[in-house]
PDB file of C-alpha atoms in Angstrom:
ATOM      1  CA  UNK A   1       0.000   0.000   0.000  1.00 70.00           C
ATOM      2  CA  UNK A   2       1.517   3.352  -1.275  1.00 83.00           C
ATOM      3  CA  UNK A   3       0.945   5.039   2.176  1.00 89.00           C
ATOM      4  CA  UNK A   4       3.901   7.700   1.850  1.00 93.00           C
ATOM      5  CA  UNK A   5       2.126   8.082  -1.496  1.00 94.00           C
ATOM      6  CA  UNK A   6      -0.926   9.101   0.534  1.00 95.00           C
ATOM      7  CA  UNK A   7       0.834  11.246   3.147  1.00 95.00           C
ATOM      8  CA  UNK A   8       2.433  13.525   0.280  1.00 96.00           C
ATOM      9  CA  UNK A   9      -0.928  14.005  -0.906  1.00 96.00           C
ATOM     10  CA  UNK A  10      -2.226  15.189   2.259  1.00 96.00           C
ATOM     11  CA  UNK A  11       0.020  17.798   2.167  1.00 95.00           C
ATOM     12  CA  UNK A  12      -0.238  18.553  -1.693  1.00 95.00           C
ATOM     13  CA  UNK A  13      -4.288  19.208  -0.507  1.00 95.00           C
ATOM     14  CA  UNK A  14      -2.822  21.551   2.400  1.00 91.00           C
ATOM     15  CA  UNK A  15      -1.117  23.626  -0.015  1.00 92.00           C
ATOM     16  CA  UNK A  16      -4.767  24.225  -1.477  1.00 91.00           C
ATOM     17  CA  UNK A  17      -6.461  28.016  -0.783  1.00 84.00           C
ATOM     18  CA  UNK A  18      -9.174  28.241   1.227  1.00 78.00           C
ATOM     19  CA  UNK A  19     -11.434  29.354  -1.994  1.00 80.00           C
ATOM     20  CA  UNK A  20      -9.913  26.149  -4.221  1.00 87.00           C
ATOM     21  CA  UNK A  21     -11.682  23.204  -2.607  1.00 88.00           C
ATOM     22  CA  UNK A  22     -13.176  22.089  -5.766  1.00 90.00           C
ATOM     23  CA  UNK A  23      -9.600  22.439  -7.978  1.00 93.00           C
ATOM     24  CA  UNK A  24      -8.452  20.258  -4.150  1.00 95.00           C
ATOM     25  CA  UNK A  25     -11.367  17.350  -4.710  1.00 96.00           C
ATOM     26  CA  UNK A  26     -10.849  17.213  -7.743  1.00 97.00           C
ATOM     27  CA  UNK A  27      -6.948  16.762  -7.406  1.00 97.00           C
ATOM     28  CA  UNK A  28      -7.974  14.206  -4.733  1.00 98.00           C
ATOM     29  CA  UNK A  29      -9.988  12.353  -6.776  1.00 98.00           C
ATOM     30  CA  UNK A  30      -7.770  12.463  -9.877  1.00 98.00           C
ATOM     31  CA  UNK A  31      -4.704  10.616  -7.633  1.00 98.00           C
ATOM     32  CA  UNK A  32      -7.397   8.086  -5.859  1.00 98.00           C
ATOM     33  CA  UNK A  33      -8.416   6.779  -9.304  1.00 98.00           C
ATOM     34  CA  UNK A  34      -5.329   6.573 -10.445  1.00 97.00           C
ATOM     35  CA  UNK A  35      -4.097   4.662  -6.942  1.00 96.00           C
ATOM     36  CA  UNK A  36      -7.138   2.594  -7.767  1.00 97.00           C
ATOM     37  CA  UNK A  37      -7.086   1.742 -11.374  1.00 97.00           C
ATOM     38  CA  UNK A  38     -11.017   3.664 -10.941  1.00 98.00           C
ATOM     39  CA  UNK A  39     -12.601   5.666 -14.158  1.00 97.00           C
ATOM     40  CA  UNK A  40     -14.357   8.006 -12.307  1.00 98.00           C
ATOM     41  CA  UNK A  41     -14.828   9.383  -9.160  1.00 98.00           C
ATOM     42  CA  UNK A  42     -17.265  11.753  -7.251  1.00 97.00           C
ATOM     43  CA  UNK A  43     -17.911  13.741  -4.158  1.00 97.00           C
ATOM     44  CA  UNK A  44     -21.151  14.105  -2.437  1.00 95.00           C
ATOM     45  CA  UNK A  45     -22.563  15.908   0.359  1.00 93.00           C
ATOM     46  CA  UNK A  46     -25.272  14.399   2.204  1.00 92.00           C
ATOM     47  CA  UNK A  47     -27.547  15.989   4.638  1.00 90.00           C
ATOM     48  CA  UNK A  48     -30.248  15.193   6.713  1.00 87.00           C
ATOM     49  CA  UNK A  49     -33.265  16.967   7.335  1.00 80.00           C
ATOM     50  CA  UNK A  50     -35.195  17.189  10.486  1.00 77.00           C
ATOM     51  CA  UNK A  51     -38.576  15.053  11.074  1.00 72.00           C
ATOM     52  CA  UNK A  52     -37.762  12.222   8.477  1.00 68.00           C
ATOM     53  CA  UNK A  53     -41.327  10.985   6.768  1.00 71.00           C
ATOM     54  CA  UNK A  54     -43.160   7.712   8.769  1.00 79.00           C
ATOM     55  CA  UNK A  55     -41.482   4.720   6.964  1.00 83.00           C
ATOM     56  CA  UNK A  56     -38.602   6.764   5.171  1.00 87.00           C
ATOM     57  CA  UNK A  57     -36.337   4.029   4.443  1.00 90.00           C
ATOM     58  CA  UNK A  58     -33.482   6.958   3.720  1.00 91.00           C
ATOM     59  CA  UNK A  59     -33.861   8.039   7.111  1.00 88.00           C
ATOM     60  CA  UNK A  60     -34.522  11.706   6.017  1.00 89.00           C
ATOM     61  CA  UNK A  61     -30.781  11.818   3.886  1.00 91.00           C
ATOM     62  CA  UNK A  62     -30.792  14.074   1.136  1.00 90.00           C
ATOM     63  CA  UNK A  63     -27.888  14.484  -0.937  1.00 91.00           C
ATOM     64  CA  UNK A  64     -27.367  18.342  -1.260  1.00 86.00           C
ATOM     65  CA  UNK A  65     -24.710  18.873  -3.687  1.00 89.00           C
ATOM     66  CA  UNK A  66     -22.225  16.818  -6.021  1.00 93.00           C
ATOM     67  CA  UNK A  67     -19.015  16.998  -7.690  1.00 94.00           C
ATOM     68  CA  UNK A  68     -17.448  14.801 -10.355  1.00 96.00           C
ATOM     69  CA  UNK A  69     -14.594  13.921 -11.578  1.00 96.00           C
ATOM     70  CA  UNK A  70     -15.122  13.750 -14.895  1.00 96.00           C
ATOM     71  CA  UNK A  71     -18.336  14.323 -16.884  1.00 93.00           C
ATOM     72  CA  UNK A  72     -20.312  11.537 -18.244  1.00 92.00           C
ATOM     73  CA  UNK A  73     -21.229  11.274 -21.896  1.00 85.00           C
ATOM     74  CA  UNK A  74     -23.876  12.609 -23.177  1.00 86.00           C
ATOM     75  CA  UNK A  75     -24.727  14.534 -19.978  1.00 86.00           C
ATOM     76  CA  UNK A  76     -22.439  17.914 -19.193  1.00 84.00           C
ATOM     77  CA  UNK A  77     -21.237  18.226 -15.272  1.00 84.00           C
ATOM     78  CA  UNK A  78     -22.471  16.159 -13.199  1.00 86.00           C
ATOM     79  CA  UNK A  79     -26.028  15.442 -14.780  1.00 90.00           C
ATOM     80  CA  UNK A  80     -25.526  11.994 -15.018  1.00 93.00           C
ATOM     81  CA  UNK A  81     -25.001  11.339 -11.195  1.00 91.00           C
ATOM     82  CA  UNK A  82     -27.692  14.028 -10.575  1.00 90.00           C
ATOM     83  CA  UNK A  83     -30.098  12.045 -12.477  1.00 91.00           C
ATOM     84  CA  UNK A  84     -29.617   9.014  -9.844  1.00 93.00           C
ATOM     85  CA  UNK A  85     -29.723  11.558  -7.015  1.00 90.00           C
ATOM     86  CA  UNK A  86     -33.112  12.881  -8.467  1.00 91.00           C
ATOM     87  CA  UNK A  87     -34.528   9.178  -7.936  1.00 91.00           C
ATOM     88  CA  UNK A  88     -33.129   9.306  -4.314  1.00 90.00           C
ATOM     89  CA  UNK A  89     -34.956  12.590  -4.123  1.00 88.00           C
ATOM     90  CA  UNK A  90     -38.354  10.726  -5.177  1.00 90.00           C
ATOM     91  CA  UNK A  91     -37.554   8.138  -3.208  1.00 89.00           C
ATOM     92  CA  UNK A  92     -37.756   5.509  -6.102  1.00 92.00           C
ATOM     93  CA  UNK A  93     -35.760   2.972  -3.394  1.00 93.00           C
ATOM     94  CA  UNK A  94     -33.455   0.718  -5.493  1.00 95.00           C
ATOM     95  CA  UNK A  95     -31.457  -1.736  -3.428  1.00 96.00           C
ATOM     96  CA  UNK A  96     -28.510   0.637  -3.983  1.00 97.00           C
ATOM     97  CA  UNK A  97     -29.558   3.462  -2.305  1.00 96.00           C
ATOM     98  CA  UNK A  98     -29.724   1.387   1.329  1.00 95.00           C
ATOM     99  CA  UNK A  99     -25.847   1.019   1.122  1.00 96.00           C
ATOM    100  CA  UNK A 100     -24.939   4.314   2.675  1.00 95.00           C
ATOM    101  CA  UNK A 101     -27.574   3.556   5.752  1.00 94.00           C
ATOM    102  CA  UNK A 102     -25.756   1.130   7.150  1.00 93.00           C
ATOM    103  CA  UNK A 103     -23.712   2.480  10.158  1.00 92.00           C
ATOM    104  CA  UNK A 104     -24.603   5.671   9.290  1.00 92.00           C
ATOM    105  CA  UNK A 105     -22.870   8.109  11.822  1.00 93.00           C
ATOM    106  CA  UNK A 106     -19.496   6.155  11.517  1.00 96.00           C
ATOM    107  CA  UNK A 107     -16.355   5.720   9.117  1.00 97.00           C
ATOM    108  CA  UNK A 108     -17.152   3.377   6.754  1.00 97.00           C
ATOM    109  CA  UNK A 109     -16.926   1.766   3.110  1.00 97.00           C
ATOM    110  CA  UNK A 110     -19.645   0.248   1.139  1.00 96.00           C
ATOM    111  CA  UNK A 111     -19.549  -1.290  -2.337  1.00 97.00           C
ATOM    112  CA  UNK A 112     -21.204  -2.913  -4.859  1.00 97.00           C
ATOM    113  CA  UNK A 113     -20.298  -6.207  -5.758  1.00 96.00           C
ATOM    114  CA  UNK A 114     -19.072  -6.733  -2.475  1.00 96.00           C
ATOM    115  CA  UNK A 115     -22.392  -5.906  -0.842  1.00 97.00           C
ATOM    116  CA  UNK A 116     -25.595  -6.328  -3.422  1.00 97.00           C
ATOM    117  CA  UNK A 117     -26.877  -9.669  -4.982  1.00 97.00           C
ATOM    118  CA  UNK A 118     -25.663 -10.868  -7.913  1.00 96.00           C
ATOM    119  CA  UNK A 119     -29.955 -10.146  -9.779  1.00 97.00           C
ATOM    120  CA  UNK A 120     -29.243  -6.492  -9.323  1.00 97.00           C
ATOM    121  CA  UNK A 121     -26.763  -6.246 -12.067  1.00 97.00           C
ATOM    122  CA  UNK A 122     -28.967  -7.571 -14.378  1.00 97.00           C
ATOM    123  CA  UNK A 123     -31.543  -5.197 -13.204  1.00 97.00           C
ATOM    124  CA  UNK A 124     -33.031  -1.628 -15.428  1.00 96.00           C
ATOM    125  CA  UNK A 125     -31.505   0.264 -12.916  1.00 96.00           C
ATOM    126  CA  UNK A 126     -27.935  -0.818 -12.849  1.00 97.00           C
ATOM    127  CA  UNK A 127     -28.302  -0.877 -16.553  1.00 96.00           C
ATOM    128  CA  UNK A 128     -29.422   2.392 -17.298  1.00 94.00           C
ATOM    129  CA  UNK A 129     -27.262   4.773 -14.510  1.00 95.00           C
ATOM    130  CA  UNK A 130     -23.893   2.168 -14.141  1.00 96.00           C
ATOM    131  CA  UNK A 131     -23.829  -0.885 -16.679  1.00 96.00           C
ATOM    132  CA  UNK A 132     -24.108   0.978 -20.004  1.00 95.00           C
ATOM    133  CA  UNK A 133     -21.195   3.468 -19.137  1.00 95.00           C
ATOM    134  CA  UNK A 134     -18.634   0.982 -18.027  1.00 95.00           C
ATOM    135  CA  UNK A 135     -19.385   1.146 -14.470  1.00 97.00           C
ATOM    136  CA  UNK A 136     -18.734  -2.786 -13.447  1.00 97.00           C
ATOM    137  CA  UNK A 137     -17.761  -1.975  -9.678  1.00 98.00           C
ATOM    138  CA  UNK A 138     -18.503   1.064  -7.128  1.00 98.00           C
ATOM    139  CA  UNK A 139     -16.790   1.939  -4.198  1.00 98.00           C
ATOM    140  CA  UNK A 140     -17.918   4.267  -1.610  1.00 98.00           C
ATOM    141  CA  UNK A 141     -16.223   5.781   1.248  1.00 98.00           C
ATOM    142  CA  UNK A 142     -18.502   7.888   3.924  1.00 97.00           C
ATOM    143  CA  UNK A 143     -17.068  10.570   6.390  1.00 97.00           C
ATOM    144  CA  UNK A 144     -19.279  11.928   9.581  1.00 95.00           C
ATOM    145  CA  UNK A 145     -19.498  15.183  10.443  1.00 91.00           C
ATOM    146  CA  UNK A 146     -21.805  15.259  12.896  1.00 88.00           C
ATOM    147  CA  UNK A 147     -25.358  13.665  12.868  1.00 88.00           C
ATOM    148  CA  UNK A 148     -26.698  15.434  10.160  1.00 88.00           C
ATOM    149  CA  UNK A 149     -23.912  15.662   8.319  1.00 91.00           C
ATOM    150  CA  UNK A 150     -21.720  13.237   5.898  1.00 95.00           C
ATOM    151  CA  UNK A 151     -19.071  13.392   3.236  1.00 96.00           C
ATOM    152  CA  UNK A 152     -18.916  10.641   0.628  1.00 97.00           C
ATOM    153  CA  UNK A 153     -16.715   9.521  -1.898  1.00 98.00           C
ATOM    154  CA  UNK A 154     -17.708   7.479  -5.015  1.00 98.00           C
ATOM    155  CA  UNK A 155     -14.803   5.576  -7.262  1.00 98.00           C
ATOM    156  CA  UNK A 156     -16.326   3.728 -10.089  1.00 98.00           C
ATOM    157  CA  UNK A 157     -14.733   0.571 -12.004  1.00 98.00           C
ATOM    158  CA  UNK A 158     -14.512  -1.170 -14.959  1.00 97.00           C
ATOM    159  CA  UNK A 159     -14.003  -3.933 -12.980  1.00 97.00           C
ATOM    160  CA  UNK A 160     -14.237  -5.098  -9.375  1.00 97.00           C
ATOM    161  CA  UNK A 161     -12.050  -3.793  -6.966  1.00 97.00           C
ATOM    162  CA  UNK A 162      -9.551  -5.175  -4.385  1.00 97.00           C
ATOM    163  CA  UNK A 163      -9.574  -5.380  -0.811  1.00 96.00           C
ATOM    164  CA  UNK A 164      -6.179  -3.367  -0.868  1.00 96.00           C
ATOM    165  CA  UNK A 165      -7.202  -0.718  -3.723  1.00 97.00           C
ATOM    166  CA  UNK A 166     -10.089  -0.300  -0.935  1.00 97.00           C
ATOM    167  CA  UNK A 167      -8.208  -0.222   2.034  1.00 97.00           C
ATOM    168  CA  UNK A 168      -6.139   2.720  -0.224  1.00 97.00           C
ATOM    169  CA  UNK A 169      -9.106   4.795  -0.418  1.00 97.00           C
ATOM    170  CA  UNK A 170     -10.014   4.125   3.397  1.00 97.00           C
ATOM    171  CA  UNK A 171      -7.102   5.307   4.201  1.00 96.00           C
ATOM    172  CA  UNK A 172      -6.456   8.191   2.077  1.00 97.00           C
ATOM    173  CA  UNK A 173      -9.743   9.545   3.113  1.00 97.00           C
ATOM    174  CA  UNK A 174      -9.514   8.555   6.864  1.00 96.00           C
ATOM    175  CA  UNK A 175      -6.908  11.121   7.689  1.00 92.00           C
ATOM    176  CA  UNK A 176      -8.168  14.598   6.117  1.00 95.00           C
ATOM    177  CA  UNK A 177     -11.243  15.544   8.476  1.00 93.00           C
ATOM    178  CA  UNK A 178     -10.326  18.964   7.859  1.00 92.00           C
ATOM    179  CA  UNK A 179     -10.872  18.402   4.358  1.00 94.00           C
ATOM    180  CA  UNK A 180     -13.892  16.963   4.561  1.00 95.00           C
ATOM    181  CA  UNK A 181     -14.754  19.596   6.597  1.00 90.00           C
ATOM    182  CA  UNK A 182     -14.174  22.610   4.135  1.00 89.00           C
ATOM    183  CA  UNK A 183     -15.635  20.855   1.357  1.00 91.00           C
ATOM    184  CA  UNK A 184     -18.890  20.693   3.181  1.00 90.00           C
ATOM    185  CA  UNK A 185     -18.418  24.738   3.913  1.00 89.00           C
ATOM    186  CA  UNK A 186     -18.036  25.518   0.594  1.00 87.00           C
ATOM    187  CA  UNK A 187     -21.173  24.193  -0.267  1.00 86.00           C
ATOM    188  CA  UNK A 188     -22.887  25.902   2.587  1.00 83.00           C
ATOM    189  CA  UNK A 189     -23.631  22.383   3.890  1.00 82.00           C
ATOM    190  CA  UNK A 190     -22.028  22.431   7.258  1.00 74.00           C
ATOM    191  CA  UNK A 191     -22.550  25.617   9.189  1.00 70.00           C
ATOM    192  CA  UNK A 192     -24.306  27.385   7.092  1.00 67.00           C
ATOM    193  CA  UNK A 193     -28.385  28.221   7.466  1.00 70.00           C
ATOM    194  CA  UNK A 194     -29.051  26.436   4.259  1.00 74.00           C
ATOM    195  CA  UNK A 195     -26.917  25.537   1.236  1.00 79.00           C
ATOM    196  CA  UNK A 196     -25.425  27.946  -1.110  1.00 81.00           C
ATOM    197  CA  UNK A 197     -26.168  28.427  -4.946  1.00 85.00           C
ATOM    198  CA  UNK A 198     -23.753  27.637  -7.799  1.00 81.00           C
ATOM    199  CA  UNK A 199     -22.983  31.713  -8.023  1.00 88.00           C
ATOM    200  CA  UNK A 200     -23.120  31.963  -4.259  1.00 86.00           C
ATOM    201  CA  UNK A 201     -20.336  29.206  -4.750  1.00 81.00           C
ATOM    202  CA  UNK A 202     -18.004  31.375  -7.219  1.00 85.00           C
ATOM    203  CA  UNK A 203     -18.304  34.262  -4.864  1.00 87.00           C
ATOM    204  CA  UNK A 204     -17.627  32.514  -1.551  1.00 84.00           C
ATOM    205  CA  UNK A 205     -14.618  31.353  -3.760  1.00 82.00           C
ATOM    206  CA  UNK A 206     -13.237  34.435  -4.465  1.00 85.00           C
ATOM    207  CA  UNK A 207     -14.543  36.323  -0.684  1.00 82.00           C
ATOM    208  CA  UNK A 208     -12.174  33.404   0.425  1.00 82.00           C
ATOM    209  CA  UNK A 209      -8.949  35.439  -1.564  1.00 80.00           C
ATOM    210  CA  UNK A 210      -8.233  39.258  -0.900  1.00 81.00           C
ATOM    211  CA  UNK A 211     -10.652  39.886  -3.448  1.00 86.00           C
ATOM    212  CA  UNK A 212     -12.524  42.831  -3.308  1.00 90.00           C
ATOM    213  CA  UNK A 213     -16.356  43.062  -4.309  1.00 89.00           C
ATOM    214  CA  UNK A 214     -15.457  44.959  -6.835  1.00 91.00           C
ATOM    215  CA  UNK A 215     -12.968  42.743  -8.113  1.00 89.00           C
ATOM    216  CA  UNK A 216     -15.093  39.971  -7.598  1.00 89.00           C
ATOM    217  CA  UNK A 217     -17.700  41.456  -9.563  1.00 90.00           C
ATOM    218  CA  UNK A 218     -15.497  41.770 -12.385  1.00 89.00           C
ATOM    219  CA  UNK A 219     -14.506  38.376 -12.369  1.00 88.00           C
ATOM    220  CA  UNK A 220     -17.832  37.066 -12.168  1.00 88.00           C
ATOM    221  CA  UNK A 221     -19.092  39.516 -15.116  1.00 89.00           C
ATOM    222  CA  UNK A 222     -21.578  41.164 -12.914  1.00 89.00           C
ATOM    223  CA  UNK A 223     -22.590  44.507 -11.492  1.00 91.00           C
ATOM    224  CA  UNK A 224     -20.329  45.223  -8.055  1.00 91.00           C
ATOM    225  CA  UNK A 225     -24.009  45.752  -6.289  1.00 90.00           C
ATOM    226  CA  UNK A 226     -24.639  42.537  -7.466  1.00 91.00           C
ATOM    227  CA  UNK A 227     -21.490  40.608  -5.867  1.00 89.00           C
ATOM    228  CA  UNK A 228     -22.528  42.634  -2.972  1.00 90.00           C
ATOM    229  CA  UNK A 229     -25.617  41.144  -2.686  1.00 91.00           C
ATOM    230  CA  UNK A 230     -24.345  37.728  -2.812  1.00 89.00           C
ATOM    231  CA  UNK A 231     -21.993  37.955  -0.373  1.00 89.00           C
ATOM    232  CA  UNK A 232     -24.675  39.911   1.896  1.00 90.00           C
ATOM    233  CA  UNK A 233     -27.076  36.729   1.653  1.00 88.00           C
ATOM    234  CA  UNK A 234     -23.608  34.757   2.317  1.00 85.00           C
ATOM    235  CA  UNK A 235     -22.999  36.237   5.146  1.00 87.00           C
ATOM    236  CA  UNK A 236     -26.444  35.400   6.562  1.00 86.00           C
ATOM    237  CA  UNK A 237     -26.315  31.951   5.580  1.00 83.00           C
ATOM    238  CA  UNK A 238     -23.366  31.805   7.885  1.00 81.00           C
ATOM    239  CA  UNK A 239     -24.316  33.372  10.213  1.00 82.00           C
ATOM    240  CA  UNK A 240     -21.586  36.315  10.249  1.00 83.00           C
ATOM    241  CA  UNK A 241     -20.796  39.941   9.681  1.00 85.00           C
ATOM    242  CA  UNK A 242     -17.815  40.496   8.152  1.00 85.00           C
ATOM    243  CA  UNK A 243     -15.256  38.424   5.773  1.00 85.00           C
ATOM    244  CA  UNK A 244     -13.235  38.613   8.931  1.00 84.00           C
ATOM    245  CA  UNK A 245     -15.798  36.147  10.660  1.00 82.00           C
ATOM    246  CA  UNK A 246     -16.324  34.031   7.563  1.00 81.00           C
ATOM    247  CA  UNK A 247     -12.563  33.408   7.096  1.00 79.00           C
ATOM    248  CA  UNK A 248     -12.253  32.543  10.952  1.00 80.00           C
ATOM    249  CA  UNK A 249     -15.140  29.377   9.945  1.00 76.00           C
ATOM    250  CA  UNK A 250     -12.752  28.326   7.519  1.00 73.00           C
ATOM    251  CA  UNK A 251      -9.455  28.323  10.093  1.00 68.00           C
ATOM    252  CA  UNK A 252     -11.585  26.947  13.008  1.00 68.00           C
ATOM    253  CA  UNK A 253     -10.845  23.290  12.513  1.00 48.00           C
ATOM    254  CA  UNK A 254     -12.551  22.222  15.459  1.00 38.00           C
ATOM    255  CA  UNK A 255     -15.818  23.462  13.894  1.00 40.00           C
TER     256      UNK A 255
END
């Protein structure tokens, strides 16, 4: 196991800006898969949502926002995985979707062929979101915040993976709670009142540098009244006053 492999990317991620923690997943992700021998690879952060429908068999878990690796064709972004969170969303409950509710509040790794029957990869579902792109194997490795709050990483696989290519991930992701951590603040899925929009996103970036609003604005191509309304509403999703107070969220690793 390439574990000195693992500790100099721990502190490649460190070297990451505050405002850079999707260039820092996706760096992440990009060594994993290739640690792995794994085609693809996502983030997720899940949530869960006070009062939890009678007979919910997701508990109440939502999954609030996404990142991948690398697009699937014909879909731009991260449509493709979006689509099979959409089902989630309806609850449409395939087998697949009960993985992630075992031990939920701990560390822990669930998989596919390690895990599901041998019928459900003959069934429409695996099919249509897994089968028909290549996907023969999935790996996923889950990270607790708190109660309400996990980080989970996907690697997918032309073929089925290895106890130690698993044990790699486990351990690469094991160690970087901070990480996790600031991945789920840049979505506004930690701390923050509720979770932040895709331009709320590019302006938390960029409030993250020594960019003013100003200069934010002009990066963004929009009004500076504009930026400044963004990062007002930011602001009040966390809670704060001031960049001051935002950037001290970010260096508080305690949370």
């Amino acid at each position: 196991m390439d574990t000195e492999g693992v500790h100099q990317l721990w502190d490649e991620l460190s070297d990451f800006e505050a405002g850079q923690s999707s260039a820092a997943a996706a760096r992440l992700m990009s060594w994993l898969c290739t640690a792995s021998r794994a085609w693809n690879a996502t983030w997720a952060g899940a949530l869960r949502l006070p009062g939890p429908a009678e007979g919910d068999a997701l508990q109440g878990w939502r999954v609030a926002a996404v990142q991948a690796l690398h697009p699937v064709a014909p879909h731009p972004d991260e449509q493709h995985f979006k689509v099979i969170l959409e089902a989630w969303e309806r609850r449409e409950i395939d087998p697949s979707f009960l993985l992630p509710m075992r031990g939920v509040g701990t560390f822990r790794s669930y998989s596919f062929r390690r895990e599901l029957p041998a019928a459900w990869f003959s069934s429409p579902f695996y099919e249509q979101h897994y089968g028909r792109v290549g996907t023969v194997d999935a790996v996923f490795v889950a990270f607790p915040l708190n109660d309400d709050c996990e980080s989970h990483f996907g690697f997918y696989s032309a073929r089925s993976f290895t106890d130690e290519e698993i044990q790699l991930l486990m351990l690469a992701l094991r160690g970087i709670k901070w990480f996790h951590r600031q991945l789920m603040l840049s979505h506004g899925l930690l701390l923050a009142s509720s979770p932040l929009t895709a331009t709320e996103r590019r302006v938390l970036h960029l409030l993250l540098t020594k960019a003013s609003e100003k200069e934010i604005g002009g990066r963004l191509e929009m009004a500076t009244s504009t930026a400044h309304q963004h990062v007002t509403r930011i602001y009040r999703k966390f809670g704060v006053r001031s960049r001051a107070e935002l950037m001290s969220i970010w260096l508080n690793s305690a949370g």
